[in-house]
Amino acid sequence: MAGNADDARGPLSVQLVAGQKALVTGGNSGIGRATAIALGRAGADVVVNYVAGADEAEQVVAEIRGFGVRSYAHRADVSDEGQVVGMVARMVEEFGTIDIMVANAGLQRDAPTVEMTLAQWQKVIDVNLTGQFLCAREATKEFVRRGVVPEVSRSAGKIICMSSVHQIVPWAGHVNYASSKGGVGMMMETLAQELAPRKIRVNAIAPGAIRTPINKDAWDTPEAETALLRLIPYGRVGDPEDIADAVVAMASDLLDYVVGATLYVDGGMTLFPGFATGG
Ligand code: BGC
């Protein structure tokens, strides 16, 4: 799966973010893993954050180092303020600064509303929304302190929020998750408006259904995959690399004038596919 995607992506080994310093939260698995690797391949030094799965994180680090850039793994819970502060402080110490913050870590705790516990609600909001806020805030402090370094990038820093089609698509049985991603959309736009004068670019990537552990049940049997494909006009479930490449482009100066945007990378999932034959 990753193999075929890699083969198709030769030209994207262009060093679009050469010399930049990136941090990817939840970089040990799924979309975060592919993103950390893609940023390394594109020339960035990369901190691979994880909260569980130290071995996986070390494997990602090893792969990134293979590109001749620097990388290390850092354990931190993004919903813990002290741990996020410590993580960014260490990065500034080790790499000198941060140029790209990919606030990717996220989880689901699904339940019908009447069965959803406050703990399930709170956990998802804490990690998916508050976690992104804390990471964005700490990165911003360093972006503002350092300002623009024209040899490195036209902007003083980039924050990329990993959102979801559920930023705008309601999702029964997942009110905590959909609310967190709706919140991510507004947080991102507000940060973008506030920080653009400082030359900081804040944007979101909104994946559709991507083959990762978070939604394994939705694609790992032929029946499930067939049902899922009914929601995807482009006719395939996404690969983590589809998202990783979008992140690299968004982080690079190619997209320097993109500020406060949400890029849906979803094979058309947000195009109301039910209306292709109805309505
Ligand atoms: C969710 C997945 C889901 C996809 C499309 C993602 O944000 O994490 O579980 O398959 O949206 O519905």
XYZ file of N, CA, C and O in Angstrom, residues 46-182:
548
model
N 13.133 16.686 11.218
C 11.777 16.382 11.706
C 11.782 15.822 13.128
O 12.466 14.838 13.417
N 10.982 16.426 13.988
C 10.691 15.828 15.294
C 9.433 14.982 15.157
O 8.400 15.463 14.671
N 9.551 13.735 15.559
C 8.434 12.793 15.471
C 7.825 12.653 16.863
O 8.356 11.969 17.733
N 6.712 13.336 17.070
C 6.028 13.216 18.365
C 5.163 11.957 18.394
O 4.593 11.549 17.383
N 5.069 11.374 19.585
C 4.163 10.230 19.788
C 3.755 10.245 21.236
O 4.406 10.888 22.074
N 2.673 9.530 21.543
C 2.304 9.403 22.953
C 2.390 7.945 23.385
O 2.788 7.645 24.501
N 2.038 7.029 22.479
C 2.247 5.595 22.705
C 2.834 5.047 21.411
O 2.531 5.562 20.340
N 3.665 4.028 21.497
C 4.250 3.473 20.275
C 5.651 4.004 20.027
O 5.979 4.477 18.937
N 6.502 3.882 21.053
C 7.879 4.379 20.939
C 8.655 3.666 19.826
O 9.420 4.297 19.092
N 8.426 2.360 19.688
C 9.175 1.614 18.659
C 8.827 2.089 17.262
O 9.694 2.290 16.410
N 7.522 2.262 17.038
C 7.068 2.785 15.733
C 7.712 4.148 15.460
O 8.159 4.423 14.351
N 7.727 4.992 16.479
C 8.291 6.343 16.310
C 9.769 6.244 15.941
O 10.250 6.971 15.064
N 10.498 5.322 16.590
C 11.931 5.170 16.281
C 12.142 4.675 14.851
O 13.113 5.042 14.200
N 11.219 3.842 14.385
C 11.328 3.374 12.987
C 11.147 4.542 12.011
O 11.832 4.637 10.987
N 10.208 5.403 12.327
C 9.974 6.578 11.472
C 11.231 7.462 11.470
O 11.687 7.917 10.417
N 11.802 7.655 12.655
C 13.026 8.454 12.783
C 14.144 7.864 11.920
O 14.841 8.580 11.192
N 14.297 6.552 11.994
C 15.367 5.896 11.221
C 15.149 6.117 9.726
O 16.105 6.405 8.981
N 13.910 5.998 9.301
C 13.618 6.192 7.879
C 13.933 7.635 7.459
O 14.517 7.877 6.405
N 13.577 8.573 8.301
C 13.822 9.987 7.985
C 15.326 10.272 7.925
O 15.811 10.959 7.024
N 16.068 9.714 8.886
C 17.531 9.935 8.882
C 18.171 9.405 7.603
O 19.201 9.909 7.161
N 17.539 8.389 7.030
C 18.021 7.829 5.759
C 18.043 8.862 4.635
O 18.735 8.674 3.632
N 17.287 9.920 4.772
C 17.297 10.987 3.747
C 18.438 11.986 3.979
O 18.549 12.989 3.262
N 19.229 11.761 5.048
C 20.354 12.660 5.321
C 19.971 13.906 6.114
O 20.726 14.872 6.164
N 18.786 13.887 6.730
C 18.375 15.005 7.582
C 18.332 14.529 9.028
O 18.489 13.344 9.311
N 18.115 15.480 9.942
C 18.098 15.126 11.364
C 16.678 14.764 11.808
O 15.699 15.313 11.285
N 16.611 13.898 12.793
C 15.297 13.518 13.315
C 15.463 12.895 14.688
O 16.469 12.257 14.970
N 14.493 13.119 15.544
C 14.418 12.361 16.792
C 12.961 12.231 17.201
O 12.095 12.972 16.717
N 12.691 11.256 18.053
C 11.333 11.032 18.551
C 11.174 11.705 19.907
O 12.108 11.757 20.708
N 9.990 12.249 20.148
C 9.731 12.906 21.434
C 8.360 12.490 21.948
O 7.348 12.741 21.292
N 8.327 11.898 23.130
C 7.050 11.496 23.708
C 6.412 12.680 24.408
O 7.018 13.317 25.259
N 5.181 12.992 24.031
C 4.421 14.035 24.729
C 2.941 13.850 24.413
O 2.572 13.517 23.291
N 2.127 14.092 25.422
C 0.672 14.087 25.257
C 0.280 15.510 24.865
O 0.467 16.452 25.646
N -0.257 15.673 23.655
C -0.529 17.039 23.162
C -1.604 17.754 23.976
O -1.725 18.979 23.891
N -2.368 17.008 24.764
C -3.394 17.672 25.567
C -2.853 18.132 26.924
O -3.590 18.691 27.732
N -1.571 17.910 27.158
C -0.940 18.317 28.415
C -0.062 19.535 28.164
O 0.954 19.457 27.461
N -0.466 20.649 28.738
C 0.210 21.921 28.450
C 1.715 21.859 28.727
O 2.531 22.257 27.885
N 2.076 21.338 29.885
C 3.489 21.287 30.255
C 4.298 20.439 29.274
O 5.444 20.789 28.924
N 3.709 19.345 28.831
C 4.435 18.462 27.909
C 4.611 19.104 26.533
O 5.634 18.916 25.879
N 3.630 19.872 26.101
C 3.759 20.556 24.803
C 4.806 21.673 24.906
O 5.656 21.820 24.014
N 4.757 22.412 25.987
C 5.748 23.475 26.196
C 7.153 22.864 26.176
O 8.066 23.355 25.507
N 7.319 21.755 26.894
C 8.626 21.095 26.970
C 9.082 20.561 25.616
O 10.268 20.633 25.270
N 8.134 20.063 24.845
C 8.468 19.476 23.533
C 8.992 20.547 22.568
O 10.011 20.334 21.887
N 8.326 21.679 22.535
C 8.762 22.735 21.609
C 10.063 23.379 22.127
O 10.970 23.686 21.339
N 10.178 23.514 23.440
C 11.416 24.086 24.008
C 12.612 23.191 23.655
O 13.675 23.690 23.252
N 12.438 21.884 23.773
C 13.549 20.971 23.424
C 13.898 21.093 21.943
O 15.076 21.084 21.567
N 12.877 21.218 21.101
C 13.136 21.319 19.662
C 13.951 22.581 19.349
O 14.885 22.552 18.535
N 13.591 23.671 19.993
C 14.323 24.919 19.755
C 15.776 24.765 20.227
O 16.719 25.242 19.588
N 15.953 24.028 21.316
C 17.299 23.776 21.824
C 18.094 22.894 20.847
O 19.236 23.192 20.503
N 17.459 21.820 20.371
C 18.190 20.844 19.546
C 18.342 21.270 18.091
O 19.372 21.042 17.476
N 17.283 21.836 17.522
C 17.295 22.190 16.097
C 17.459 23.698 15.882
O 17.535 24.148 14.738
N 17.427 24.465 16.947
C 17.604 25.921 16.820
C 16.311 26.689 16.679
O 16.208 27.842 17.091
N 15.294 26.080 16.088
C 14.008 26.761 15.900
C 12.969 25.768 15.398
O 13.225 24.563 15.315
N 11.798 26.288 15.068
C 10.765 25.491 14.381
C 10.191 26.344 13.254
O 9.953 27.541 13.434
N 10.028 25.732 12.092
C 9.433 26.425 10.941
C 8.047 25.891 10.594
O 7.226 26.610 10.027
N 7.813 24.605 10.883
C 6.570 23.943 10.452
C 6.007 23.131 11.622
O 6.684 22.231 12.132
N 4.822 23.474 12.050
C 4.137 22.679 13.074
C 2.971 21.964 12.408
O 2.051 22.610 11.896
N 3.004 20.649 12.393
C 1.871 19.877 11.873
C 1.117 19.306 13.074
O 1.568 18.364 13.721
N -0.012 19.941 13.386
C -0.832 19.523 14.526
C -1.753 18.410 14.038
O -2.857 18.652 13.558
N -1.236 17.210 14.124
C -1.888 16.063 13.481
C -2.538 15.102 14.472
O -3.550 14.475 14.140
N -1.983 14.977 15.657
C -2.454 13.935 16.594
C -3.956 14.041 16.805
O -4.486 15.127 17.045
N -4.621 12.910 16.703
C -6.066 12.920 16.898
C -6.571 11.519 17.147
O -5.884 10.538 16.864
N -7.771 11.434 17.708
C -8.345 10.120 17.997
C -9.863 10.178 17.923
O -10.460 11.248 17.825
N -10.461 9.005 17.939
C -11.918 8.870 17.974
C -12.319 8.070 19.218
O -11.591 7.147 19.619
N -13.420 8.412 19.811
C -14.048 7.629 20.877
C -15.531 7.625 20.555
O -16.278 8.466 21.041
N -15.939 6.709 19.659
C -17.273 6.767 19.073
C -18.347 6.190 19.995
O -18.120 5.183 20.656
N -19.519 6.792 19.974
C -20.674 6.254 20.702
C -21.914 7.041 20.287
O -21.815 8.239 19.995
N -23.069 6.372 20.262
C -24.303 7.141 20.086
C -24.409 8.165 21.224
O -23.943 7.897 22.340
N -25.022 9.279 20.939
C -25.030 10.372 21.909
C -25.536 9.951 23.290
O -24.925 10.304 24.300
N -26.632 9.179 23.336
C -27.171 8.836 24.666
C -26.253 7.907 25.451
O -26.411 7.751 26.658
N -25.315 7.302 24.767
C -24.365 6.418 25.467
C -23.001 7.073 25.661
O -22.121 6.511 26.316
N -22.813 8.225 25.070
C -21.477 8.840 25.147
C -21.217 9.369 26.551
O -22.003 10.154 27.087
N -20.109 8.955 27.115
C -19.758 9.434 28.450
C -19.081 10.795 28.342
O -18.542 11.162 27.285
N -19.099 11.498 29.443
C -18.390 12.782 29.464
C -16.904 12.551 29.205
O -16.240 13.342 28.536
N -16.385 11.428 29.713
C -14.959 11.124 29.498
C -14.662 10.959 28.006
O -13.629 11.425 27.516
N -15.567 10.312 27.267
C -15.359 10.138 25.814
C -15.424 11.486 25.095
O -14.642 11.763 24.187
N -16.380 12.284 25.478
C -16.497 13.629 24.893
C -15.209 14.420 25.151
O -14.575 14.962 24.249
N -14.822 14.442 26.438
C -13.721 15.293 26.868
C -12.384 14.858 26.261
O -11.587 15.700 25.844
N -12.164 13.569 26.201
C -10.888 13.060 25.676
C -10.675 13.531 24.236
O -9.579 13.974 23.858
N -11.735 13.435 23.438
C -11.619 13.802 22.020
C -11.405 15.316 21.871
O -10.572 15.757 21.076
N -12.137 16.092 22.646
C -11.946 17.550 22.590
C -10.542 17.907 23.083
O -9.851 18.751 22.498
N -10.098 17.257 24.137
C -8.776 17.568 24.713
C -7.652 17.310 23.708
O -6.749 18.127 23.555
N -7.694 16.154 23.063
C -6.595 15.803 22.152
C -6.753 16.532 20.811
O -5.828 17.186 20.329
N -7.942 16.431 20.218
C -8.108 16.906 18.836
C -8.166 18.425 18.736
O -7.734 18.991 17.724
N -8.716 19.083 19.735
C -8.884 20.544 19.643
C -7.919 21.287 20.566
O -7.104 22.081 20.105
N -7.977 20.996 21.853
C -7.076 21.681 22.793
C -5.618 21.345 22.461
O -4.743 22.210 22.526
N -5.371 20.110 22.076
C -4.005 19.709 21.712
C -3.480 20.538 20.545
O -2.329 20.976 20.546
N -4.318 20.736 19.553
C -3.883 21.546 18.396
C -3.650 22.998 18.823
O -2.710 23.652 18.352
N -4.516 23.499 19.692
C -4.327 24.879 20.166
C -2.981 25.029 20.877
O -2.209 25.968 20.610
N -2.679 24.108 21.774
C -1.428 24.212 22.536
C -0.213 24.139 21.615
O 0.750 24.903 21.766
N -0.261 23.236 20.643
C 0.865 23.106 19.710
C 1.004 24.365 18.855
O 2.118 24.855 18.633
N -0.121 24.894 18.397
C -0.083 26.115 17.590
C 0.454 27.279 18.420
O 1.289 28.067 17.948
N 0.020 27.380 19.654
C 0.457 28.489 20.510
C 1.962 28.440 20.753
O 2.666 29.449 20.622
N 2.461 27.276 21.092
C 3.893 27.177 21.396
C 4.741 27.423 20.148
O 5.785 28.085 20.224
N 4.314 26.914 19.012
C 5.066 27.174 17.780
C 5.037 28.663 17.453
O 6.051 29.250 17.065
N 3.890 29.283 17.649
C 3.740 30.712 17.334
C 4.699 31.570 18.156
O 5.271 32.544 17.643
N 4.871 31.204 19.411
C 5.808 31.981 20.253
C 7.194 32.028 19.609
O 7.845 33.071 19.576
N 7.627 30.893 19.095
C 8.958 30.835 18.460
C 8.947 31.550 17.106
O 9.909 32.256 16.761
N 7.874 31.418 16.327
C 7.792 32.102 15.030
C 7.902 33.616 15.245
O 8.606 34.317 14.511
N 7.197 34.112 16.249
C 7.172 35.558 16.519
C 8.552 36.015 17.013
O 9.064 37.060 16.606
N 9.151 35.218 17.885
C 10.475 35.571 18.419
C 11.488 35.684 17.269
O 12.251 36.635 17.186
N 11.446 34.706 16.333
C 12.466 34.618 15.296
C 12.183 35.487 14.083
O 13.073 36.063 13.482
N 10.922 35.589 13.713
C 10.559 36.345 12.513
C 10.970 35.627 11.239
O 11.355 34.452 11.263
N 10.881 36.353 10.120
C 11.174 35.749 8.816
C 12.682 35.642 8.599
O 13.418 36.598 8.861
N 13.118 34.495 8.151
C 14.504 34.309 7.703
C 14.409 33.992 6.208
O 14.106 32.865 5.818
N 14.624 34.995 5.342
C 14.312 34.844 3.917
C 15.032 33.679 3.242
O 14.486 33.084 2.312
N 16.216 33.310 3.724
C 16.932 32.185 3.100
C 16.197 30.870 3.351
O 16.394 29.899 2.628
N 15.390 30.841 4.394
C 14.716 29.594 4.773
C 13.304 29.524 4.196
O 12.888 28.517 3.635
N 12.553 30.620 4.347
C 11.160 30.625 3.885
C 10.653 32.060 3.811
O 11.134 32.929 4.536
N 9.665 32.278 2.966
C 9.074 33.622 2.856
C 8.223 33.967 4.074
O 7.917 35.122 4.311
N 7.783 32.955 4.805
C 6.950 33.224 5.983
C 7.746 32.950 7.254
O 8.786 32.291 7.229
N 7.214 33.458 8.368
C 7.894 33.267 9.651
C 7.582 31.893 10.246
O 8.195 31.498 11.238
N 6.636 31.207 9.648
C 6.301 29.884 10.162
C 4.984 29.412 9.601
O 4.170 30.210 9.124
N 4.816 28.127 9.622
C 3.597 27.522 9.100
C 2.986 26.620 10.166
O 3.687 25.802 10.760
N 1.685 26.768 10.361
C 0.950 25.830 11.212
C -0.038 25.112 10.311
O -0.793 25.760 9.569
N 0.008 23.799 10.342
C -0.924 23.009 9.538
C -1.754 22.151 10.478
O -1.222 21.307 11.211
N -3.042 22.441 10.489
C -3.965 21.712 11.369
C -4.530 20.523 10.605
O -5.077 20.695 9.506
N -4.415 19.332 11.174
C -5.028 18.171 10.529
C -6.494 18.148 10.929
O -6.842 17.920 12.078
N -7.329 18.455 9.955
C -8.763 18.456 10.226
C -9.364 17.183 9.651
O -8.778 16.096 9.755
N -10.509 17.300 9.010
C -11.240 16.138 8.498
C -12.378 16.664 7.645
O -12.804 17.813 7.821
N -12.902 15.813 6.769
C -14.157 16.197 6.111
C -15.227 16.519 7.160
O -16.152 17.287 6.885
N -15.084 15.939 8.358
C -16.070 16.188 9.408
C -15.896 17.561 10.045
O -16.579 17.890 11.011
N -15.026 18.374 9.494
C -15.027 19.805 9.806
C -16.357 20.411 9.327
O -16.876 21.343 9.928
N -16.887 19.866 8.226
C -18.173 20.376 7.710
C -19.249 19.298 7.532
O -20.408 19.647 7.318
N -18.867 18.033 7.567
C -19.867 16.969 7.362
C -20.326 16.431 8.723
O -19.525 15.858 9.461
N -21.604 16.607 9.064
C -22.104 16.051 10.333
C -21.935 14.535 10.334
O -21.984 13.902 9.270
N -21.760 13.946 11.530
C -21.440 12.513 11.583
C -22.104 11.873 12.797
O -21.587 11.944 13.915
N -23.258 11.263 12.527
C -24.026 10.619 13.601
C -23.181 9.567 14.308
O -22.451 8.809 13.667
N -23.269 9.534 15.613
C -22.513 8.554 16.385
C -21.084 8.989 16.682
O -20.312 8.240 17.288
N -20.764 10.197 16.254
C -19.393 10.705 16.444
C -19.445 12.192 16.817
O -18.670 12.998 16.296
N -20.393 12.548 17.697
C -20.596 13.989 17.942
C -19.354 14.641 18.552
O -19.052 15.813 18.281
N -18.611 13.887 19.348
C -17.388 14.442 19.947
C -16.347 14.748 18.851
O -15.757 15.825 18.809
N -16.178 13.784 17.952
C -15.166 13.936 16.890
C -15.551 15.052 15.919
O -14.745 15.932 15.593
N -16.805 15.030 15.441
C -17.230 16.057 14.488
C -17.145 17.444 15.118
O -16.728 18.411 14.468
N -17.512 17.548 16.395
C -17.423 18.847 17.081
C -15.965 19.297 17.193
O -15.657 20.475 17.018
N -15.084 18.352 17.471
C -13.662 18.727 17.585
C -13.141 19.255 16.250
O -12.400 20.242 16.206
N -13.531 18.635 15.146
C -13.007 19.054 13.841
C -13.680 20.335 13.364
O -13.038 21.180 12.713
N -14.971 20.501 13.683
C -15.603 21.793 13.417
C -14.866 22.899 14.162
O -14.610 23.986 13.625
